[in-house]
Coordinates of C-alpha atoms in Angstrom, one line a residue:
M1 CA 32.9 5.9 -2.8
L2 CA 31.7 2.0 -3.0
M3 CA 30.6 2.5 0.6
R4 CA 28.9 5.8 -0.2
R5 CA 27.0 4.3 -3.0
R6 CA 26.1 1.1 -1.0
S7 CA 24.9 3.0 1.9
F8 CA 22.9 5.2 -0.4
L9 CA 21.3 2.0 -1.9
K10 CA 20.5 0.4 1.4
L11 CA 18.5 3.6 2.6
G12 CA 16.7 3.9 -0.5
L13 CA 15.5 0.5 0.0
L14 CA 14.9 1.3 3.7
G15 CA 12.7 4.2 2.6
A16 CA 10.9 2.3 0.0
C17 CA 10.1 -0.7 2.3
A18 CA 9.0 1.9 5.1
L19 CA 6.6 3.7 2.7
A20 CA 5.3 0.4 1.5
A21 CA 4.8 -1.1 5.1
G22 CA 3.0 2.1 6.4
G23 CA 0.8 1.6 3.4
A24 CA -0.2 -1.8 4.1
A25 CA -0.5 -1.4 7.7
Y26 CA -2.8 1.9 7.1
R27 CA -5.1 -0.4 4.7
A28 CA -5.0 -3.3 7.2
L29 CA -6.0 -0.7 10.4
R30 CA -8.7 1.0 8.2
G31 CA -10.7 -1.8 7.3
P32 CA -12.5 -2.6 4.0
A33 CA -13.2 0.0 1.5
A34 CA -14.0 0.4 -2.0
P35 CA -12.1 -1.8 -3.9
G36 CA -8.9 -0.1 -4.9
R37 CA -10.2 3.2 -4.1
F38 CA -8.6 5.6 -1.6
A39 CA -10.9 8.0 0.5
L40 CA -9.3 10.7 3.0
D41 CA -10.1 9.3 6.5
G42 CA -9.6 11.0 9.6
E43 CA -6.0 10.5 9.9
A44 CA -5.4 11.6 6.2
R45 CA -7.6 14.8 6.8
A46 CA -5.7 15.7 10.2
A47 CA -2.2 15.3 8.2
L48 CA -3.8 17.5 5.3
A49 CA -4.9 20.0 8.0
A50 CA -1.4 20.6 9.4
I51 CA 0.2 20.4 6.1
V52 CA -2.0 22.3 3.6
P53 CA -1.2 25.6 5.7
A54 CA 2.6 24.8 5.9
M55 CA 2.6 24.3 2.2
L56 CA 0.4 27.1 0.9
G57 CA 1.9 29.7 3.5
E58 CA 0.8 33.1 2.9
A59 CA -1.7 32.3 0.1
M60 CA -4.0 31.1 3.1
P61 CA -6.5 33.6 4.4
Q62 CA -5.7 35.3 7.9
G63 CA -8.9 35.4 9.5
A64 CA -10.1 32.1 11.5
D65 CA -13.2 31.8 9.7
A66 CA -12.0 32.3 6.3
R67 CA -9.0 30.2 6.9
S68 CA -11.0 27.1 8.4
K69 CA -13.5 27.5 5.3
A70 CA -10.3 27.6 3.1
L71 CA -8.4 24.6 4.7
D72 CA -11.8 22.4 4.2
G73 CA -12.1 23.7 0.7
A74 CA -8.3 22.6 -0.1
I75 CA -9.0 19.3 1.6
A76 CA -12.2 18.6 -0.3
G77 CA -10.1 19.7 -3.5
V78 CA -7.1 17.3 -2.8
D79 CA -9.6 14.3 -2.1
T80 CA -11.3 15.4 -5.5
A81 CA -7.9 15.2 -7.1
I82 CA -6.8 11.8 -5.7
H83 CA -10.1 10.4 -7.2
G84 CA -8.9 11.7 -10.3
L85 CA -5.9 9.5 -10.5
P86 CA -5.5 6.0 -11.5
L87 CA -6.1 3.3 -9.2
A88 CA -2.6 2.5 -9.2
A89 CA -1.7 6.3 -8.4
Q90 CA -4.4 6.4 -5.7
Q91 CA -2.7 3.0 -4.0
E92 CA 0.6 5.2 -3.9
V93 CA -1.0 8.0 -2.3
Q94 CA -2.8 6.2 0.4
D95 CA 0.7 4.1 1.0
L96 CA 2.2 8.0 1.7
F97 CA -0.8 9.0 3.9
G98 CA -0.5 5.4 6.0
L99 CA 3.1 6.4 6.4
L100 CA 2.2 9.9 7.7
A101 CA -0.9 8.4 10.0
L102 CA 1.3 5.7 11.7
A103 CA 3.0 7.2 14.9
P104 CA 6.3 5.6 14.6
A105 CA 6.8 6.0 10.9
R106 CA 5.8 9.7 11.3
R107 CA 8.3 10.2 14.1
F108 CA 10.9 8.4 12.3
V109 CA 10.4 9.7 8.7
A110 CA 8.5 13.2 9.1
G111 CA 10.1 14.0 12.6
V112 CA 6.6 14.8 13.9
H113 CA 5.8 13.8 17.4
G114 CA 2.7 13.5 18.6
G115 CA -0.5 13.8 16.5
W116 CA -1.2 16.0 13.5
P117 CA -3.6 18.1 15.1
E118 CA -0.6 18.9 17.9
A119 CA 1.8 19.3 15.1
D120 CA 3.6 22.8 15.4
P121 CA 3.6 24.6 12.1
A122 CA 7.3 25.4 12.3
Q123 CA 7.7 21.4 12.7
V124 CA 5.5 20.7 9.6
A125 CA 7.2 23.3 7.4
A126 CA 10.8 21.7 8.8
F127 CA 9.8 18.3 7.6
L128 CA 8.4 19.5 4.4
Q129 CA 11.7 21.3 3.6
S130 CA 13.7 18.2 4.4
W131 CA 11.7 16.1 2.4
R132 CA 11.9 18.6 -0.6
T133 CA 15.6 18.7 -0.5
H134 CA 16.3 14.8 1.0
R135 CA 19.1 12.7 -0.9
L136 CA 16.5 9.9 -1.1
A137 CA 14.4 10.2 -4.2
T138 CA 11.5 8.4 -2.2
L139 CA 10.9 11.2 0.0
Q140 CA 11.6 13.7 -2.7
T141 CA 8.7 12.0 -4.6
A142 CA 6.3 12.0 -1.7
Y143 CA 7.1 15.7 -1.1
L144 CA 6.3 16.5 -4.7
A145 CA 2.8 14.0 -4.7
L146 CA 2.1 16.2 -1.4
H147 CA 2.9 19.3 -3.2
D148 CA 1.0 18.9 -6.6
L149 CA -2.0 17.7 -4.6
I150 CA -2.4 20.4 -2.6
L151 CA -1.4 23.2 -5.0
G152 CA -3.2 21.7 -7.9
A153 CA -6.2 21.6 -5.5
W154 CA -6.1 25.1 -4.2
Y155 CA -5.4 26.8 -7.7
A156 CA -8.0 24.6 -9.4
D157 CA -10.6 26.8 -7.4
A158 CA -11.3 29.9 -9.3
A159 CA -11.5 31.9 -6.3
H160 CA -7.7 31.9 -6.2
W161 CA -6.9 32.4 -9.8
A162 CA -6.3 36.2 -9.2
A163 CA -3.6 35.6 -6.8
I164 CA -1.5 34.0 -9.5
G165 CA -2.6 36.7 -12.0
Y166 CA -4.6 34.0 -14.0
P167 CA -7.6 35.6 -16.0
G168 CA -9.6 32.4 -16.1
P169 CA -10.2 30.6 -19.3
L170 CA -10.7 32.5 -22.6
P171 CA -14.0 32.9 -23.9
E172 CA -14.9 30.6 -26.8
L173 CA -14.5 32.4 -30.2
S174 CA -17.7 32.1 -32.3
A175 CA -16.8 31.4 -35.9

């Protein structure tokens, strides 16, 4: 049992180091931005364009134009949600997208070969499922961050409330 615990701790430390290294490399490669603030760049948007449909599944519209518009809206919503986070959390999200943007890390940690635009939807869904149920808490936390950002942004839009039976905020009562 002692070897298993040591192996688990080593893997956890390796995962945390990979996430931190990916984020640091991502920040270094993309150049100076506003101090401390995270902005979705092309790589992060490409990752989201592949991840959002896999995460939302049947909630996404099926028509090409409606699907493209919904995807753009979801990505804009994620960007808005990230900007609402404290700066420390924005840095963690930046580290996550840094990990997903770097080809070696993307292949090793997410199992996605090639770039995000070429990623097969089944491959993306498999990577998300593996992170969701992974034994390393770091990858589970990364999955939960993506899940919460994407679904939070999606259902923050009043156009999607009916799908979950939410009638909207109650009208204010006059007293």
